[in-house]
mmCIF file of C-alpha atoms in Angstrom:
data_model
loop_
_atom_site.group_PDB
_atom_site.id
_atom_site.type_symbol
_atom_site.label_atom_id
_atom_site.label_comp_id
_atom_site.label_asym_id
_atom_site.label_seq_id
_atom_site.Cartn_x
_atom_site.Cartn_y
_atom_site.Cartn_z
ATOM 1 C CA ARG A 1 5.354 4.748 7.883
ATOM 2 C CA LYS A 2 6.421 1.844 10.569
ATOM 3 C CA GLU A 3 8.317 -0.877 9.169
ATOM 4 C CA VAL A 4 5.987 -3.341 10.588
ATOM 5 C CA GLU A 5 2.329 -2.696 11.594
ATOM 6 C CA GLN A 6 0.031 -4.541 13.103
ATOM 7 C CA ASP A 7 -3.516 -4.118 14.683
ATOM 8 C CA PRO A 8 -2.786 -3.685 18.611
ATOM 9 C CA GLY A 9 -6.362 -5.299 19.406
ATOM 10 C CA PRO A 10 -7.103 -6.514 22.063
ATOM 11 C CA PHE A 11 -9.030 -9.282 20.281
ATOM 12 C CA ASN A 12 -11.626 -10.805 23.012
ATOM 13 C CA VAL A 13 -12.915 -14.120 21.598
ATOM 14 C CA PRO A 14 -14.774 -16.974 23.296
ATOM 15 C CA GLU A 15 -13.207 -20.597 23.397
ATOM 16 C CA GLY A 16 -13.419 -22.215 20.076
ATOM 17 C CA ALA A 17 -13.426 -19.220 17.973
ATOM 18 C CA THR A 18 -11.634 -18.618 14.892
ATOM 19 C CA VAL A 19 -9.494 -15.452 14.855
ATOM 20 C CA ALA A 20 -7.223 -13.881 12.469
ATOM 21 C CA PHE A 21 -4.362 -11.478 12.704
ATOM 22 C CA ASN A 22 -2.758 -9.342 9.847
ATOM 23 C CA CYS A 23 0.567 -7.599 9.595
ATOM 24 C CA THR A 24 1.757 -5.207 7.111
ATOM 25 C CA TYR A 25 5.200 -4.527 6.115
ATOM 26 C CA SER A 26 6.966 -1.469 4.381
ATOM 27 C CA ASN A 27 10.056 -2.952 2.802
ATOM 28 C CA SER A 28 9.333 -5.207 -0.395
ATOM 29 C CA ALA A 29 12.913 -6.676 -0.242
ATOM 30 C CA SER A 30 11.869 -8.215 3.221
ATOM 31 C CA GLN A 31 12.940 -12.025 3.084
ATOM 32 C CA SER A 32 12.055 -14.097 6.471
ATOM 33 C CA PHE A 33 8.684 -13.666 8.336
ATOM 34 C CA PHE A 34 7.870 -15.053 11.572
ATOM 35 C CA TRP A 35 4.894 -15.094 14.117
ATOM 36 C CA TYR A 36 6.086 -14.931 17.909
ATOM 37 C CA ARG A 37 3.871 -15.397 20.879
ATOM 38 C CA GLN A 38 4.800 -13.279 24.100
ATOM 39 C CA ASP A 39 2.986 -14.192 27.243
ATOM 40 C CA CYS A 40 2.654 -11.334 30.091
ATOM 41 C CA ARG A 41 6.336 -10.789 31.519
ATOM 42 C CA LYS A 42 7.858 -13.349 29.485
ATOM 43 C CA GLU A 43 10.179 -13.496 26.552
ATOM 44 C CA PRO A 44 8.798 -13.656 23.117
ATOM 45 C CA LYS A 45 8.987 -17.317 21.677
ATOM 46 C CA LEU A 46 8.641 -18.461 18.186
ATOM 47 C CA LEU A 47 5.222 -19.578 17.339
ATOM 48 C CA MET A 48 6.232 -20.186 13.449
ATOM 49 C CA SER A 49 7.955 -19.405 10.374
ATOM 50 C CA VAL A 50 5.950 -18.051 7.474
ATOM 51 C CA TYR A 51 6.461 -19.378 3.944
ATOM 52 C CA SER A 52 5.376 -17.771 0.495
ATOM 53 C CA SER A 53 3.315 -21.273 0.076
ATOM 54 C CA GLY A 54 1.549 -20.801 3.457
ATOM 55 C CA ASN A 55 1.847 -22.935 6.588
ATOM 56 C CA GLU A 56 0.145 -24.719 9.013
ATOM 57 C CA ASP A 57 0.912 -26.002 12.592
ATOM 58 C CA GLY A 58 -2.230 -27.617 14.181
ATOM 59 C CA ARG A 59 -4.856 -24.862 14.907
ATOM 60 C CA PHE A 60 -2.221 -22.165 13.471
ATOM 61 C CA THR A 61 -2.295 -21.321 9.835
ATOM 62 C CA ALA A 62 0.315 -18.387 8.348
ATOM 63 C CA GLN A 63 0.140 -17.156 5.222
ATOM 64 C CA LEU A 64 2.776 -14.553 3.324
ATOM 65 C CA ASN A 65 1.455 -12.212 0.421
ATOM 66 C CA ARG A 66 4.311 -10.883 -0.840
ATOM 67 C CA ALA A 67 2.388 -8.836 -3.560
ATOM 68 C CA SER A 68 0.426 -6.709 -0.779
ATOM 69 C CA GLN A 69 3.204 -6.937 1.484
ATOM 70 C CA TYR A 70 1.473 -8.470 4.625
ATOM 71 C CA ILE A 71 1.303 -11.875 6.631
ATOM 72 C CA SER A 72 -1.387 -13.185 8.482
ATOM 73 C CA LEU A 73 -2.107 -15.694 11.434
ATOM 74 C CA LEU A 74 -5.519 -17.809 11.505
ATOM 75 C CA ILE A 75 -6.051 -19.551 15.262
ATOM 76 C CA ARG A 76 -9.052 -22.181 14.776
ATOM 77 C CA ASP A 77 -10.618 -23.420 17.763
ATOM 78 C CA SER A 78 -9.217 -21.010 20.244
ATOM 79 C CA LYS A 79 -8.075 -22.173 23.683
ATOM 80 C CA LEU A 80 -7.901 -20.260 26.983
ATOM 81 C CA SER A 81 -4.266 -20.792 26.632
ATOM 82 C CA ASP A 82 -3.670 -18.921 23.715
ATOM 83 C CA SER A 83 -4.486 -15.752 25.323
ATOM 84 C CA ALA A 84 -0.917 -13.807 24.604
ATOM 85 C CA THR A 85 0.462 -11.211 22.418
ATOM 86 C CA TYR A 86 1.360 -12.184 18.743
ATOM 87 C CA LEU A 87 4.261 -10.491 17.622
ATOM 88 C CA CYS A 88 4.958 -10.342 13.645
ATOM 89 C CA VAL A 89 8.743 -10.386 12.730
ATOM 90 C CA VAL A 90 10.069 -9.296 9.468
ATOM 91 C CA ILE A 91 13.761 -9.400 8.545
ATOM 92 C CA THR A 92 15.670 -7.699 5.813
ATOM 93 C CA ASN A 93 19.113 -8.304 4.359
ATOM 94 C CA SER A 94 20.102 -5.989 1.881
ATOM 95 C CA ASN A 95 22.958 -3.837 0.985
ATOM 96 C CA SER A 96 21.608 -0.959 3.359
ATOM 97 C CA GLY A 97 22.218 -3.642 5.911
ATOM 98 C CA TYR A 98 20.444 -6.211 8.193
ATOM 99 C CA ALA A 99 17.290 -5.129 10.136
ATOM 100 C CA LEU A 100 15.035 -7.384 12.163
ATOM 101 C CA ASN A 101 11.490 -5.376 12.989
ATOM 102 C CA PHE A 102 8.865 -6.657 15.229
ATOM 103 C CA GLY A 103 5.233 -5.182 14.979
ATOM 104 C CA LYS A 104 3.871 -3.867 18.365
ATOM 105 C CA GLY A 105 1.892 -7.117 18.769
ATOM 106 C CA THR A 106 -1.657 -7.816 18.718
ATOM 107 C CA SER A 107 -3.305 -8.702 22.241
ATOM 108 C CA LEU A 108 -5.434 -11.817 22.083
ATOM 109 C CA LEU A 109 -7.528 -12.485 25.180
ATOM 110 C CA VAL A 110 -9.563 -15.856 24.741
ATOM 111 C CA THR A 111 -12.654 -16.175 27.603
ATOM 112 C CA PRO A 112 -14.657 -19.120 28.693
ATOM 113 C CA ASP B 1 20.976 -27.580 26.844
ATOM 114 C CA ALA B 2 20.802 -24.304 28.429
ATOM 115 C CA GLY B 3 19.016 -21.571 26.656
ATOM 116 C CA VAL B 4 20.174 -17.702 26.313
ATOM 117 C CA THR B 5 20.902 -16.619 29.760
ATOM 118 C CA GLN B 6 21.093 -12.866 30.907
ATOM 119 C CA SER B 7 22.645 -10.919 33.779
ATOM 120 C CA PRO B 8 21.642 -9.151 35.456
ATOM 121 C CA THR B 9 17.837 -9.771 35.797
ATOM 122 C CA HIS B 10 16.879 -6.478 37.355
ATOM 123 C CA LEU B 11 19.002 -3.101 37.441
ATOM 124 C CA ILE B 12 18.349 0.184 38.787
ATOM 125 C CA LYS B 13 20.441 2.961 37.869
ATOM 126 C CA THR B 14 20.093 7.104 37.639
ATOM 127 C CA ARG B 15 20.330 9.145 35.051
ATOM 128 C CA GLY B 16 23.793 9.832 33.638
ATOM 129 C CA GLN B 17 25.214 6.582 35.041
ATOM 130 C CA HIS B 18 26.562 3.697 32.505
ATOM 131 C CA VAL B 19 25.204 0.214 32.341
ATOM 132 C CA THR B 20 26.191 -3.017 30.971
ATOM 133 C CA LEU B 21 24.165 -6.125 30.322
ATOM 134 C CA ARG B 22 25.350 -9.258 29.438
ATOM 135 C CA CYS B 23 24.198 -12.061 27.336
ATOM 136 C CA SER B 24 25.377 -15.666 26.650
ATOM 137 C CA PRO B 25 23.827 -17.293 23.682
ATOM 138 C CA ILE B 26 22.683 -20.917 22.937
ATOM 139 C CA SER B 27 25.699 -23.219 22.623
ATOM 140 C CA GLY B 28 26.372 -23.625 18.874
ATOM 141 C CA HIS B 29 24.808 -20.232 17.977
ATOM 142 C CA LYS B 30 27.174 -17.632 16.694
ATOM 143 C CA SER B 31 24.557 -14.976 16.202
ATOM 144 C CA VAL B 32 23.359 -12.210 18.965
ATOM 145 C CA SER B 33 21.220 -9.583 18.736
ATOM 146 C CA TRP B 34 19.829 -7.116 21.433
ATOM 147 C CA TYR B 35 16.205 -5.770 21.636
ATOM 148 C CA GLN B 36 14.712 -3.046 23.857
ATOM 149 C CA GLN B 37 11.079 -3.209 24.808
ATOM 150 C CA VAL B 38 9.159 -0.869 26.352
ATOM 151 C CA LEU B 39 5.796 -1.647 28.126
ATOM 152 C CA GLY B 40 2.751 -2.067 25.329
ATOM 153 C CA GLN B 41 5.567 -2.240 22.555
ATOM 154 C CA GLY B 42 6.934 -4.821 20.659
ATOM 155 C CA PRO B 43 10.639 -5.382 20.801
ATOM 156 C CA GLN B 44 12.751 -2.763 18.919
ATOM 157 C CA PHE B 45 16.056 -3.943 17.294
ATOM 158 C CA ILE B 46 19.320 -2.304 18.476
ATOM 159 C CA PHE B 47 22.248 -4.593 17.250
ATOM 160 C CA GLN B 48 22.786 -7.811 15.717
ATOM 161 C CA TYR B 49 26.479 -9.537 15.895
ATOM 162 C CA TYR B 50 27.999 -12.241 14.066
ATOM 163 C CA GLU B 51 31.573 -13.695 14.562
ATOM 164 C CA LYS B 52 32.114 -10.274 16.530
ATOM 165 C CA GLU B 53 31.148 -7.980 13.827
ATOM 166 C CA GLU B 54 28.040 -5.907 13.825
ATOM 167 C CA ARG B 55 26.073 -7.291 11.221
ATOM 168 C CA GLY B 56 22.926 -4.952 11.539
ATOM 169 C CA ARG B 57 22.173 -1.722 13.718
ATOM 170 C CA GLY B 58 18.701 -0.162 14.377
ATOM 171 C CA ASN B 59 17.510 3.470 14.970
ATOM 172 C CA PHE B 60 19.298 3.999 18.507
ATOM 173 C CA PRO B 61 21.505 6.820 19.372
ATOM 174 C CA ASP B 62 25.460 6.235 19.759
ATOM 175 C CA ARG B 63 25.011 5.889 23.610
ATOM 176 C CA PHE B 64 24.094 2.471 22.837
ATOM 177 C CA SER B 65 27.109 -0.042 21.743
ATOM 178 C CA ALA B 66 27.889 -3.550 22.036
ATOM 179 C CA ARG B 67 30.176 -6.084 21.403
ATOM 180 C CA GLN B 68 30.715 -9.777 21.079
ATOM 181 C CA PHE B 69 33.439 -12.055 22.317
ATOM 182 C CA PRO B 70 35.406 -15.085 20.952
ATOM 183 C CA ASN B 71 32.882 -17.436 22.860
ATOM 184 C CA TYR B 72 29.746 -15.712 21.151
ATOM 185 C CA SER B 73 28.795 -14.121 24.329
ATOM 186 C CA SER B 74 27.991 -10.466 24.273
ATOM 187 C CA GLU B 75 27.709 -7.293 25.953
ATOM 188 C CA LEU B 76 25.292 -3.967 25.424
ATOM 189 C CA ASN B 77 26.417 -0.811 27.113
ATOM 190 C CA VAL B 78 24.454 2.264 27.648
ATOM 191 C CA ASN B 79 26.343 5.542 28.462
ATOM 192 C CA ALA B 80 24.712 8.748 29.909
ATOM 193 C CA LEU B 81 21.332 7.084 30.858
ATOM 194 C CA LEU B 82 18.095 8.843 30.443
ATOM 195 C CA LEU B 83 14.680 8.010 32.067
ATOM 196 C CA GLY B 84 13.721 6.899 28.685
ATOM 197 C CA ASP B 85 16.015 3.910 28.627
ATOM 198 C CA SER B 86 14.002 2.214 31.358
ATOM 199 C CA ALA B 87 12.666 -1.020 29.491
ATOM 200 C CA LEU B 88 13.250 -4.914 29.109
ATOM 201 C CA TYR B 89 16.285 -5.754 27.153
ATOM 202 C CA LEU B 90 16.065 -8.928 25.454
ATOM 203 C CA CYS B 91 18.908 -10.800 23.860
ATOM 204 C CA ALA B 92 18.392 -13.294 21.512
ATOM 205 C CA SER B 93 20.638 -15.688 19.573
ATOM 206 C CA SER B 94 20.380 -17.628 16.318
ATOM 207 C CA PHE B 95 22.214 -19.619 13.882
ATOM 208 C CA PRO B 96 23.535 -17.064 11.167
ATOM 209 C CA GLY B 97 22.098 -17.875 7.867
ATOM 210 C CA THR B 98 18.762 -17.360 6.225
ATOM 211 C CA GLY B 99 15.139 -18.196 6.367
ATOM 212 C CA VAL B 100 13.951 -20.663 9.432
ATOM 213 C CA GLN B 101 18.085 -20.343 10.625
ATOM 214 C CA GLU B 102 17.259 -16.569 11.483
ATOM 215 C CA THR B 103 14.777 -17.555 14.326
ATOM 216 C CA GLN B 104 15.710 -15.893 17.118
ATOM 217 C CA TYR B 105 16.027 -17.207 20.416
ATOM 218 C CA PHE B 106 15.310 -14.813 23.382
ATOM 219 C CA GLY B 107 16.788 -15.143 26.880
ATOM 220 C CA PRO B 108 14.461 -13.941 29.886
ATOM 221 C CA GLY B 109 15.776 -9.910 29.596
ATOM 222 C CA THR B 110 17.142 -7.607 32.082
ATOM 223 C CA ARG B 111 14.933 -5.232 33.472
ATOM 224 C CA LEU B 112 16.290 -1.628 33.874
ATOM 225 C CA LEU B 113 14.771 1.308 35.726
ATOM 226 C CA VAL B 114 16.428 4.726 35.472
ATOM 227 C CA LEU B 115 15.474 7.019 37.965
#
């Protein structure tokens, strides 16, 4: 089983739609969680950190469910500029070492 | 402030050769991580270095090695290149710490093509 799994998509949605991505992780000892955005042929950039209590940044809401070991990203009122690949990141720092694992990414295409 | 810089931007090598990639972190960041990203996949963690010590290692063969210098810059070395090493190699810097301090700030990457 992979450390971090995401549905690769693609998700094709019209402008203004709400879209949700999920990401599951295998190590229950994982401590830190993030969503990154990567545009075509560009480096990943931080979208938001994910906190246990859930957090919101404008149209974006991230949730963490430790019991079920998944994180989610909700995008409301999708814009054309939201088209990108969304990567979830899980960090584990334990006695067996430090590991930072990315999912494969979920591709989003927002259409007019 | 300058972001993370990497050199070279592009590189073409042949099988069996050796390559060295370089990375300079954001000023004030003491931790550098290396990732390999092949087309259609997410970045794969290779190493993280903090204060010149290896803090973590991903599932890569011993042909991959790295080091961090006193100024916190870093080199990634790959020996005996294989065709499958062709990828985008990303460097990221971060503060040491936990939680949001582990945010990775990425450089533009080095595109390596092995022929």
